mmCIF file of C-alpha atoms in Angstrom:
data_model
loop_
_atom_site.group_PDB
_atom_site.id
_atom_site.type_symbol
_atom_site.label_atom_id
_atom_site.label_comp_id
_atom_site.label_asym_id
_atom_site.label_seq_id
_atom_site.Cartn_x
_atom_site.Cartn_y
_atom_site.Cartn_z
ATOM 1 C CA MET Y 1 155.685 18.507 192.780
ATOM 2 C CA GLU Y 2 157.509 17.273 196.956
ATOM 3 C CA ARG Y 3 160.000 14.727 196.265
ATOM 4 C CA PRO Y 4 159.335 11.777 198.997
ATOM 5 C CA THR Y 5 161.806 11.719 202.704
ATOM 6 C CA VAL Y 6 164.349 8.957 201.840
ATOM 7 C CA ASP Y 7 164.701 7.226 205.172
ATOM 8 C CA LEU Y 8 167.024 3.914 204.807
ATOM 9 C CA LEU Y 9 165.845 2.783 208.986
ATOM 10 C CA GLN Y 10 162.077 2.130 207.876
ATOM 11 C CA PRO Y 11 162.355 -1.444 207.590
ATOM 12 C CA LEU Y 12 165.000 -1.954 210.389
ATOM 13 C CA TRP Y 13 162.236 -0.403 212.094
ATOM 14 C CA ARG Y 14 159.032 -2.708 210.944
ATOM 15 C CA ALA Y 15 161.902 -5.678 211.648
ATOM 16 C CA LEU Y 16 161.872 -4.198 215.430
ATOM 17 C CA VAL Y 17 158.444 -3.916 216.128
ATOM 18 C CA VAL Y 18 157.466 -7.820 214.201
ATOM 19 C CA PHE Y 19 160.383 -8.819 216.598
ATOM 20 C CA ARG Y 20 159.146 -6.677 219.537
ATOM 21 C CA VAL Y 21 155.098 -8.766 219.133
ATOM 22 C CA LEU Y 22 157.130 -11.890 217.970
ATOM 23 C CA THR Y 23 159.160 -12.030 221.318
ATOM 24 C CA TRP Y 24 156.320 -10.840 223.545
ATOM 25 C CA VAL Y 25 154.076 -14.244 222.821
ATOM 26 C CA PHE Y 26 157.202 -15.926 223.081
ATOM 27 C CA ALA Y 27 157.087 -14.781 226.585
ATOM 28 C CA CYS Y 28 153.350 -15.420 227.268
ATOM 29 C CA LEU Y 29 154.053 -19.504 225.363
ATOM 30 C CA GLY Y 30 156.774 -19.811 228.369
ATOM 31 C CA VAL Y 31 154.830 -18.450 231.236
ATOM 32 C CA TRP Y 32 152.511 -21.419 230.183
ATOM 33 C CA THR Y 33 154.520 -24.281 230.078
ATOM 34 C CA ARG Y 34 155.980 -23.517 233.392
ATOM 35 C CA TRP Y 35 152.859 -22.300 235.299
ATOM 36 C CA ASP Y 36 152.804 -25.460 236.968
ATOM 37 C CA GLY Y 37 156.339 -23.954 238.492
ATOM 38 C CA ILE Y 38 155.578 -20.578 238.853
ATOM 39 C CA VAL Y 39 154.978 -20.136 243.090
ATOM 40 C CA ARG Y 40 152.646 -16.557 241.953
ATOM 41 C CA PRO Y 41 150.470 -17.867 238.721
ATOM 42 C CA TYR Y 42 148.776 -14.629 238.635
ATOM 43 C CA GLY Y 43 151.462 -12.282 239.593
ATOM 44 C CA ALA Y 44 153.193 -13.878 236.101
ATOM 45 C CA VAL Y 45 149.929 -13.040 233.875
ATOM 46 C CA LEU Y 46 149.774 -8.965 235.526
ATOM 47 C CA GLN Y 47 153.111 -8.890 234.351
ATOM 48 C CA LEU Y 48 152.446 -10.408 231.247
ATOM 49 C CA ALA Y 49 150.448 -7.909 230.776
ATOM 50 C CA VAL Y 50 152.337 -5.093 231.393
ATOM 51 C CA MET Y 51 154.640 -6.390 228.677
ATOM 52 C CA GLY Y 52 151.942 -6.349 226.308
ATOM 53 C CA VAL Y 53 150.164 -2.713 227.042
ATOM 54 C CA TRP Y 54 154.545 -1.412 226.389
ATOM 55 C CA THR Y 55 154.562 -3.476 223.174
ATOM 56 C CA LEU Y 56 151.465 -2.140 222.397
ATOM 57 C CA ILE Y 57 152.930 1.966 222.906
ATOM 58 C CA SER Y 58 156.091 1.253 221.483
ATOM 59 C CA SER Y 59 155.225 -0.361 218.775
ATOM 60 C CA TYR Y 60 152.616 1.604 217.792
ATOM 61 C CA GLY Y 61 156.154 4.613 218.843
ATOM 62 C CA TYR Y 62 158.133 3.317 216.510
ATOM 63 C CA SER Y 63 155.775 3.192 214.188
ATOM 64 C CA ILE Y 64 154.623 6.735 213.389
ATOM 65 C CA ARG Y 65 157.480 9.253 212.497
ATOM 66 C CA TRP Y 66 158.170 11.070 215.931
ATOM 67 C CA GLY Y 67 158.629 7.986 217.124
ATOM 68 C CA ARG Y 68 161.729 6.655 214.867
ATOM 69 C CA ARG Y 69 163.263 10.743 215.246
ATOM 70 C CA ASN Y 70 162.694 10.765 218.776
ATOM 71 C CA THR Y 71 165.336 8.710 220.965
ATOM 72 C CA ARG Y 72 163.535 9.263 224.479
ATOM 73 C CA LEU Y 73 161.196 7.054 222.280
ATOM 74 C CA ALA Y 74 163.579 3.687 223.137
ATOM 75 C CA PHE Y 75 165.625 5.139 226.588
ATOM 76 C CA ALA Y 76 161.799 4.423 228.213
ATOM 77 C CA ASP Y 77 161.417 1.242 226.651
ATOM 78 C CA LEU Y 78 164.857 0.274 228.322
ATOM 79 C CA ILE Y 79 163.759 1.551 231.456
ATOM 80 C CA VAL Y 80 160.302 -0.185 230.967
ATOM 81 C CA THR Y 81 161.972 -2.989 229.563
ATOM 82 C CA VAL Y 82 164.150 -3.011 232.264
ATOM 83 C CA GLY Y 83 160.950 -2.515 235.057
ATOM 84 C CA CYS Y 84 159.558 -5.167 233.738
ATOM 85 C CA MET Y 85 162.135 -7.318 234.311
ATOM 86 C CA TYR Y 86 161.990 -6.476 237.803
ATOM 87 C CA ALA Y 87 158.515 -7.573 237.536
ATOM 88 C CA THR Y 88 159.364 -11.701 237.704
ATOM 89 C CA LEU Y 89 159.444 -11.266 241.033
ATOM 90 C CA TRP Y 90 156.279 -10.198 241.635
ATOM 91 C CA ALA Y 91 155.492 -14.535 239.707
ATOM 92 C CA GLN Y 92 158.474 -16.011 241.942
ATOM 93 C CA PRO Y 93 160.879 -15.296 244.947
ATOM 94 C CA LEU Y 94 164.180 -13.199 243.918
ATOM 95 C CA LEU Y 95 165.844 -17.110 246.368
ATOM 96 C CA ASP Y 96 164.256 -19.505 243.602
ATOM 97 C CA ILE Y 97 165.671 -16.726 240.275
ATOM 98 C CA ARG Y 98 169.312 -17.285 241.748
ATOM 99 C CA ALA Y 99 168.592 -21.123 241.861
ATOM 100 C CA GLY Y 100 167.755 -21.359 238.145
ATOM 101 C CA ALA Y 101 164.080 -20.156 237.516
ATOM 102 C CA SER Y 102 163.457 -18.579 234.607
ATOM 103 C CA VAL Y 103 163.269 -14.226 234.574
ATOM 104 C CA LEU Y 104 159.893 -14.216 232.340
ATOM 105 C CA THR Y 105 161.080 -11.884 229.587
ATOM 106 C CA SER Y 106 162.900 -13.702 228.065
ATOM 107 C CA VAL Y 107 164.328 -12.393 224.618
ATOM 108 C CA TRP Y 108 161.780 -9.513 224.968
ATOM 109 C CA ALA Y 109 164.261 -7.692 226.926
ATOM 110 C CA ALA Y 110 166.154 -7.581 224.023
ATOM 111 C CA GLY Y 111 164.190 -4.466 222.241
ATOM 112 C CA PRO Y 112 165.803 -1.975 223.251
ATOM 113 C CA VAL Y 113 168.947 -2.270 223.331
ATOM 114 C CA LEU Y 114 168.269 -3.328 219.136
ATOM 115 C CA ALA Y 115 165.914 0.038 219.290
ATOM 116 C CA LEU Y 116 169.212 2.126 220.265
ATOM 117 C CA ALA Y 117 171.096 0.662 218.022
ATOM 118 C CA ILE Y 118 169.038 1.933 215.000
ATOM 119 C CA SER Y 119 168.274 5.447 216.395
ATOM 120 C CA ARG Y 120 171.668 5.925 217.938
ATOM 121 C CA GLY Y 121 173.956 3.481 216.337
ATOM 122 C CA ARG Y 122 176.933 1.574 217.443
ATOM 123 C CA ASP Y 123 176.552 3.307 220.667
ATOM 124 C CA GLY Y 124 173.022 3.735 221.376
ATOM 125 C CA GLY Y 125 173.153 -1.351 221.058
ATOM 126 C CA LEU Y 126 176.064 -0.649 223.470
ATOM 127 C CA LEU Y 127 174.389 0.955 226.355
ATOM 128 C CA GLY Y 128 171.718 -0.877 225.751
ATOM 129 C CA ALA Y 129 173.253 -4.149 226.104
ATOM 130 C CA VAL Y 130 175.344 -3.275 229.020
ATOM 131 C CA THR Y 131 172.238 -2.125 231.247
ATOM 132 C CA ILE Y 132 170.015 -5.206 230.227
ATOM 133 C CA SER Y 133 172.989 -7.165 230.947
ATOM 134 C CA LEU Y 134 173.357 -5.459 234.479
ATOM 135 C CA ALA Y 135 169.430 -6.084 235.236
ATOM 136 C CA LEU Y 136 170.521 -10.006 234.565
ATOM 137 C CA LEU Y 137 173.769 -9.866 236.559
ATOM 138 C CA SER Y 138 172.040 -8.294 239.555
ATOM 139 C CA LEU Y 139 169.144 -11.032 239.354
ATOM 140 C CA ARG Y 140 170.515 -13.974 238.603
ATOM 141 C CA GLY Y 141 173.100 -13.275 241.101
ATOM 142 C CA VAL Y 142 177.266 -13.363 240.656
ATOM 143 C CA ASP Y 143 177.300 -16.869 241.016
ATOM 144 C CA HIS Y 144 175.261 -17.323 237.770
ATOM 145 C CA VAL Y 145 177.740 -15.880 235.242
ATOM 146 C CA PRO Y 146 178.756 -17.839 233.856
ATOM 147 C CA LYS Y 147 175.111 -19.143 232.665
ATOM 148 C CA ILE Y 148 173.832 -15.562 231.561
ATOM 149 C CA LEU Y 149 176.784 -15.227 229.814
ATOM 150 C CA SER Y 150 175.967 -16.468 225.816
ATOM 151 C CA ASN Y 151 173.081 -13.935 226.778
ATOM 152 C CA VAL Y 152 175.116 -10.906 227.272
ATOM 153 C CA GLN Y 153 177.460 -12.285 224.207
ATOM 154 C CA LEU Y 154 173.979 -12.289 222.011
ATOM 155 C CA LEU Y 155 173.529 -8.549 223.588
ATOM 156 C CA LEU Y 156 176.538 -7.157 223.160
ATOM 157 C CA VAL Y 157 176.527 -8.257 219.125
ATOM 158 C CA ALA Y 158 173.302 -7.081 218.421
ATOM 159 C CA GLY Y 159 173.957 -4.076 219.969
ATOM 160 C CA LEU Y 160 176.987 -4.072 217.712
ATOM 161 C CA VAL Y 161 176.252 -5.056 214.708
ATOM 162 C CA VAL Y 162 172.050 -3.844 214.302
ATOM 163 C CA GLY Y 163 174.471 -0.237 215.214
ATOM 164 C CA TYR Y 164 176.434 -0.298 212.806
ATOM 165 C CA ALA Y 165 174.547 -1.438 210.136
ATOM 166 C CA ALA Y 166 171.499 1.553 211.418
ATOM 167 C CA THR Y 167 174.423 3.903 210.930
ATOM 168 C CA THR Y 168 175.137 2.450 207.653
ATOM 169 C CA MET Y 169 171.976 3.415 206.224
ATOM 170 C CA ARG Y 170 171.228 6.645 207.785
ATOM 171 C CA GLN Y 171 174.986 7.682 205.433
ATOM 172 C CA ALA Y 172 173.801 6.353 203.287
ATOM 173 C CA GLY Y 173 170.158 8.381 203.646
ATOM 174 C CA GLU Y 174 172.675 11.181 203.524
ATOM 175 C CA ARG Y 175 174.256 10.739 200.266
ATOM 176 C CA LEU Y 176 171.009 9.557 198.702
ATOM 177 C CA ARG Y 177 169.291 12.305 199.471
ATOM 178 C CA SER Y 178 172.236 14.832 198.069
ATOM 179 C CA ALA Y 179 172.164 13.278 195.301
ATOM 180 C CA ILE Y 180 168.167 13.151 194.757
ATOM 181 C CA THR Y 181 168.797 17.001 195.355
ATOM 182 C CA ALA Y 182 171.053 17.387 193.279
ATOM 183 C CA GLU Y 183 169.484 15.713 190.471
ATOM 184 C CA GLY Y 184 166.279 17.808 190.919
ATOM 185 C CA ALA Y 185 168.458 21.603 190.375
ATOM 186 C CA THR Y 186 170.321 20.023 187.404
ATOM 187 C CA ALA Y 187 166.897 18.881 185.651
ATOM 188 C CA GLU Y 188 166.228 22.309 187.001
ATOM 189 C CA ARG Y 189 168.486 24.062 185.449
ATOM 190 C CA LEU Y 190 168.991 22.553 182.389
ATOM 191 C CA ARG Y 191 165.488 23.314 182.144
ATOM 192 C CA LEU Y 192 166.115 27.259 182.511
ATOM 193 C CA SER Y 193 169.291 26.759 180.173
ATOM 194 C CA ARG Y 194 166.788 25.548 177.291
ATOM 195 C CA SER Y 195 164.915 28.426 177.686
ATOM 196 C CA ILE Y 196 167.506 30.646 178.603
ATOM 197 C CA HIS Y 197 169.488 29.462 175.274
ATOM 198 C CA ASP Y 198 166.726 30.294 173.347
ATOM 199 C CA GLY Y 199 166.218 33.499 174.701
ATOM 200 C CA VAL Y 200 167.657 35.551 176.614
ATOM 201 C CA LEU Y 201 171.662 34.464 174.878
ATOM 202 C CA GLN Y 202 170.693 35.060 171.424
ATOM 203 C CA VAL Y 203 168.713 38.339 171.990
ATOM 204 C CA LEU Y 204 171.924 39.471 174.203
ATOM 205 C CA ALA Y 205 174.502 38.355 171.222
ATOM 206 C CA GLN Y 206 173.150 40.199 168.931
ATOM 207 C CA VAL Y 207 172.504 43.472 170.823
ATOM 208 C CA GLN Y 208 177.142 43.055 171.117
ATOM 209 C CA ARG Y 209 176.819 42.467 167.307
ATOM 210 C CA ARG Y 210 174.687 45.038 166.753
ATOM 211 C CA GLY Y 211 175.915 47.553 169.470
ATOM 212 C CA THR Y 212 179.611 46.477 168.403
ATOM 213 C CA ALA Y 213 178.963 47.359 165.063
ATOM 214 C CA ILE Y 214 177.135 50.927 165.597
ATOM 215 C CA GLY Y 215 179.907 52.062 168.021
ATOM 216 C CA GLY Y 216 179.830 54.917 169.591
ATOM 217 C CA GLU Y 217 177.966 55.552 172.330
ATOM 218 C CA ALA Y 218 176.591 51.971 171.686
ATOM 219 C CA LEU Y 219 179.346 50.978 172.226
ATOM 220 C CA GLU Y 220 179.270 50.578 176.396
ATOM 221 C CA LEU Y 221 176.156 48.601 175.891
ATOM 222 C CA ALA Y 222 178.033 46.174 174.085
ATOM 223 C CA GLU Y 223 180.280 45.028 176.483
ATOM 224 C CA LEU Y 224 177.336 44.895 178.576
ATOM 225 C CA ALA Y 225 175.226 42.716 176.555
ATOM 226 C CA ALA Y 226 178.581 40.340 176.471
ATOM 227 C CA GLU Y 227 178.864 40.911 179.905
ATOM 228 C CA GLN Y 228 175.612 39.466 180.645
ATOM 229 C CA GLU Y 229 175.960 36.643 178.530
ATOM 230 C CA VAL Y 230 179.513 35.136 179.843
ATOM 231 C CA ALA Y 231 176.614 35.650 183.436
ATOM 232 C CA LEU Y 232 174.179 33.539 182.233
ATOM 233 C CA ARG Y 233 176.246 30.721 180.492
ATOM 234 C CA THR Y 234 178.946 30.793 183.759
ATOM 235 C CA LEU Y 235 175.356 30.419 185.686
ATOM 236 C CA MET Y 236 173.976 27.553 182.808
ATOM 237 C CA SER Y 237 177.131 25.325 183.280
ATOM 238 C CA THR Y 238 178.088 25.718 186.949
ATOM 239 C CA ARG Y 239 177.791 22.532 189.160
ATOM 240 C CA PRO Y 240 176.372 21.772 192.584
ATOM 241 C CA ALA Y 241 179.250 22.579 194.738
ATOM 242 C CA VAL Y 242 178.589 19.453 197.956
ATOM 243 C CA GLY Y 243 180.848 16.543 195.722
ATOM 244 C CA SER Y 244 178.359 13.211 196.175
ATOM 245 C CA ASP Y 245 180.085 11.637 198.993
ATOM 246 C CA GLY Y 246 178.472 14.827 200.928
ATOM 247 C CA ASP Y 247 182.325 14.765 203.527
ATOM 248 C CA ARG Y 248 184.167 16.188 199.584
ATOM 249 C CA VAL Y 249 183.760 19.465 198.213
ATOM 250 C CA ASP Y 250 184.149 20.013 193.636
ATOM 251 C CA LEU Y 251 186.185 22.129 192.946
ATOM 252 C CA CYS Y 252 185.391 22.902 189.409
ATOM 253 C CA GLY Y 253 181.581 23.644 191.013
ATOM 254 C CA LEU Y 254 183.806 26.692 192.949
ATOM 255 C CA LEU Y 255 186.220 27.475 190.276
ATOM 256 C CA LEU Y 256 183.468 27.742 187.492
ATOM 257 C CA PRO Y 257 181.482 31.098 188.799
ATOM 258 C CA LEU Y 258 185.228 33.455 188.053
ATOM 259 C CA ALA Y 259 184.281 33.688 184.686
ATOM 260 C CA THR Y 260 184.199 37.133 183.196
ATOM 261 C CA THR Y 261 184.279 38.292 179.965
ATOM 262 C CA ARG Y 262 188.112 38.920 180.333
ATOM 263 C CA VAL Y 263 188.455 35.011 182.523
ATOM 264 C CA ASP Y 264 187.235 32.050 180.675
ATOM 265 C CA VAL Y 265 187.859 28.481 183.105
ATOM 266 C CA VAL Y 266 188.002 25.109 181.709
ATOM 267 C CA VAL Y 267 187.389 22.139 183.636
ATOM 268 C CA PRO Y 268 187.345 18.109 183.263
ATOM 269 C CA ALA Y 269 184.320 16.872 182.150
ATOM 270 C CA GLY Y 270 183.664 15.237 186.012
ATOM 271 C CA GLN Y 271 184.186 16.279 189.657
ATOM 272 C CA VAL Y 272 187.106 17.664 190.510
ATOM 273 C CA LEU Y 273 186.948 16.198 195.095
ATOM 274 C CA LEU Y 274 189.602 18.105 197.731
ATOM 275 C CA PRO Y 275 188.067 18.909 200.880
ATOM 276 C CA ALA Y 276 186.008 21.004 201.887
ATOM 277 C CA ALA Y 277 189.189 23.814 204.233
ATOM 278 C CA THR Y 278 191.581 22.059 200.602
ATOM 279 C CA ALA Y 279 190.074 22.864 198.172
ATOM 280 C CA ALA Y 280 188.685 26.710 200.286
ATOM 281 C CA GLU Y 281 192.330 27.703 200.450
ATOM 282 C CA LEU Y 282 192.939 26.738 196.477
ATOM 283 C CA VAL Y 283 190.466 28.697 195.417
ATOM 284 C CA ALA Y 284 191.492 31.974 197.733
ATOM 285 C CA ALA Y 285 194.967 31.447 195.872
ATOM 286 C CA VAL Y 286 193.041 31.230 192.022
ATOM 287 C CA LYS Y 287 191.062 33.984 193.540
ATOM 288 C CA GLU Y 288 194.610 36.901 193.969
ATOM 289 C CA ALA Y 289 196.246 35.675 191.677
ATOM 290 C CA LEU Y 290 193.598 36.598 189.092
ATOM 291 C CA SER Y 291 193.342 40.148 191.469
ATOM 292 C CA ASN Y 292 196.570 40.761 190.078
ATOM 293 C CA VAL Y 293 196.010 39.859 186.536
ATOM 294 C CA THR Y 294 193.531 42.747 186.846
ATOM 295 C CA LYS Y 295 196.093 44.869 189.225
ATOM 296 C CA HIS Y 296 199.006 43.629 186.869
ATOM 297 C CA ALA Y 297 198.680 42.449 183.321
ATOM 298 C CA GLY Y 298 196.988 45.305 182.068
ATOM 299 C CA ALA Y 299 194.187 46.371 181.124
ATOM 300 C CA ASP Y 300 193.038 44.737 177.917
ATOM 301 C CA ALA Y 301 194.747 41.216 179.047
ATOM 302 C CA ARG Y 302 192.423 38.308 179.083
ATOM 303 C CA ALA Y 303 192.616 35.116 181.902
ATOM 304 C CA TRP Y 304 192.231 31.358 181.236
ATOM 305 C CA VAL Y 305 192.083 29.219 184.881
ATOM 306 C CA VAL Y 306 192.409 24.940 183.778
ATOM 307 C CA VAL Y 307 192.102 23.067 186.007
ATOM 308 C CA GLU Y 308 193.852 19.492 185.130
ATOM 309 C CA GLU Y 309 193.350 15.763 187.415
ATOM 310 C CA LEU Y 310 197.092 14.184 187.127
ATOM 311 C CA GLY Y 311 196.444 10.655 189.244
ATOM 312 C CA GLU Y 312 197.168 11.551 192.786
ATOM 313 C CA GLU Y 313 197.559 15.523 192.601
ATOM 314 C CA VAL Y 314 195.731 18.107 191.379
ATOM 315 C CA ALA Y 315 197.077 21.138 188.857
ATOM 316 C CA VAL Y 316 194.784 24.613 188.717
ATOM 317 C CA SER Y 317 197.061 26.870 186.153
ATOM 318 C CA ILE Y 318 196.365 30.920 185.825
ATOM 319 C CA ARG Y 319 197.729 32.071 182.596
ATOM 320 C CA ASP Y 320 196.986 35.936 181.147
ATOM 321 C CA ASP Y 321 198.365 37.441 178.165
ATOM 322 C CA GLY Y 322 199.473 40.655 179.991
ATOM 323 C CA LEU Y 323 202.692 42.477 180.856
ATOM 324 C CA GLY Y 324 204.292 40.053 182.609
ATOM 325 C CA THR Y 325 207.150 40.525 184.534
ATOM 326 C CA THR Y 326 210.031 39.039 186.260
ATOM 327 C CA PRO Y 327 211.205 36.971 189.291
ATOM 328 C CA ALA Y 328 213.477 39.541 190.336
ATOM 329 C CA ARG Y 329 209.947 41.352 190.572
ATOM 330 C CA LEU Y 330 208.367 38.999 192.569
ATOM 331 C CA GLU Y 331 210.906 38.721 194.722
ATOM 332 C CA GLN Y 332 211.464 42.704 195.569
ATOM 333 C CA ALA Y 333 207.910 43.212 196.002
ATOM 334 C CA ARG Y 334 207.114 40.198 198.926
ATOM 335 C CA VAL Y 335 210.613 42.706 199.900
ATOM 336 C CA ASP Y 336 208.466 45.263 200.225
ATOM 337 C CA GLY Y 337 205.891 43.919 201.851
ATOM 338 C CA HIS Y 338 204.061 42.681 199.521
ATOM 339 C CA LEU Y 339 202.574 39.478 200.767
ATOM 340 C CA GLY Y 340 199.727 39.202 198.083
ATOM 341 C CA VAL Y 341 202.616 36.269 195.712
ATOM 342 C CA SER Y 342 204.519 34.556 198.736
ATOM 343 C CA GLN Y 343 201.081 34.472 201.031
ATOM 344 C CA SER Y 344 197.806 34.344 199.706
ATOM 345 C CA ILE Y 345 199.006 32.231 196.533
ATOM 346 C CA ARG Y 346 202.493 30.501 197.797
ATOM 347 C CA GLY Y 347 201.568 30.645 201.686
ATOM 348 C CA ARG Y 348 198.049 28.881 200.836
ATOM 349 C CA ILE Y 349 199.415 26.044 198.524
ATOM 350 C CA THR Y 350 202.728 25.625 201.164
ATOM 351 C CA ASP Y 351 200.543 25.110 203.755
ATOM 352 C CA LEU Y 352 198.978 22.955 202.358
ATOM 353 C CA GLY Y 353 201.736 21.009 201.479
ATOM 354 C CA GLY Y 354 201.392 21.258 196.961
ATOM 355 C CA THR Y 355 204.020 23.432 194.864
ATOM 356 C CA VAL Y 356 203.497 26.840 193.524
ATOM 357 C CA THR Y 357 205.717 27.319 189.902
ATOM 358 C CA VAL Y 358 204.999 30.520 188.176
ATOM 359 C CA ARG Y 359 206.684 31.498 184.889
ATOM 360 C CA THR Y 360 206.734 35.429 183.705
ATOM 361 C CA ALA Y 361 208.459 37.496 181.032
ATOM 362 C CA PRO Y 362 207.992 40.712 180.479
ATOM 363 C CA GLY Y 363 205.426 41.529 177.401
ATOM 364 C CA GLU Y 364 205.359 37.663 177.284
ATOM 365 C CA GLY Y 365 202.344 37.223 180.771
ATOM 366 C CA THR Y 366 202.196 35.631 183.616
ATOM 367 C CA GLU Y 367 201.549 31.359 184.380
ATOM 368 C CA TRP Y 368 200.911 30.332 187.686
ATOM 369 C CA GLU Y 369 201.063 26.528 188.258
ATOM 370 C CA LEU Y 370 198.919 24.795 191.931
ATOM 371 C CA LYS Y 371 199.642 21.672 192.355
ATOM 372 C CA ILE Y 372 198.375 19.677 195.651
#
């Protein structure tokens, strides 16, 4: 079943449609109350008719998905609104307007400011407010700047406040969509996990036990079954890597897939969120440390990766029970041009502003501790 699309901005668009209609009604009432003072009344009626038609068109556009997703409608609204402001000249000469006669669009002219603020955020709201203010200033004239300053201030405040609110709601909507997607994926993973646990894992465990007991060629089948069991268990425990805030990723979700029959990954129950670039570098360093275990620790060596969140620090330790070495040999490897330790591990963590500690001795394995 497809989940409904989350659109937290829809109430703002609905409020804009109501605002458009009500302010057109107010403009009509304004013309009616000033009918005797209008030089060309039928020009005012024609202007109100054009405003009414565009109110219907824009309201319908803002009521459907295309109009809300397409900024071109908001820009068209801005252009038409400015044109309707200048259409006041059909009813009143420019000299009368500059002498104090009203611009007949009244508050209706703020519509595109709100539309641009909702669709484009703060910058869109400011663009609309400045455009409408300049049009009003050109009609009123520079001599009336103090009188229209309050209108300009209201337009700017409306553009800023609505734009900021729309941006915040849009970000909240994106995070909500991510959370819904993660919730759906988690529910599906749990359902599959129950099915796998009740069937496939039990069969693999039985094959592993029987193959080990029989020995011979069956031992190879037992090893393959053990590997597949670990792979399936890792898949079942894997978390979404994207963090709940959308800007960072869960380090645990990136490290859990590294588990094998010889590598155990232990992570906290909760997310350990890091910037994506930081997490990628840290995971690359862990992979290099595990690669060294495969190359140098011995064929039977096991490894453990442990993640800890220590207040403002995140610590990742990679420990093995292999042959071990000495710090002098690690330094000699760097001098000889083997850059796996010095660049792929130490270099990455140092570039992140972290620290690297290595503990090793012959016959006692090796432990890397990476802190950022």
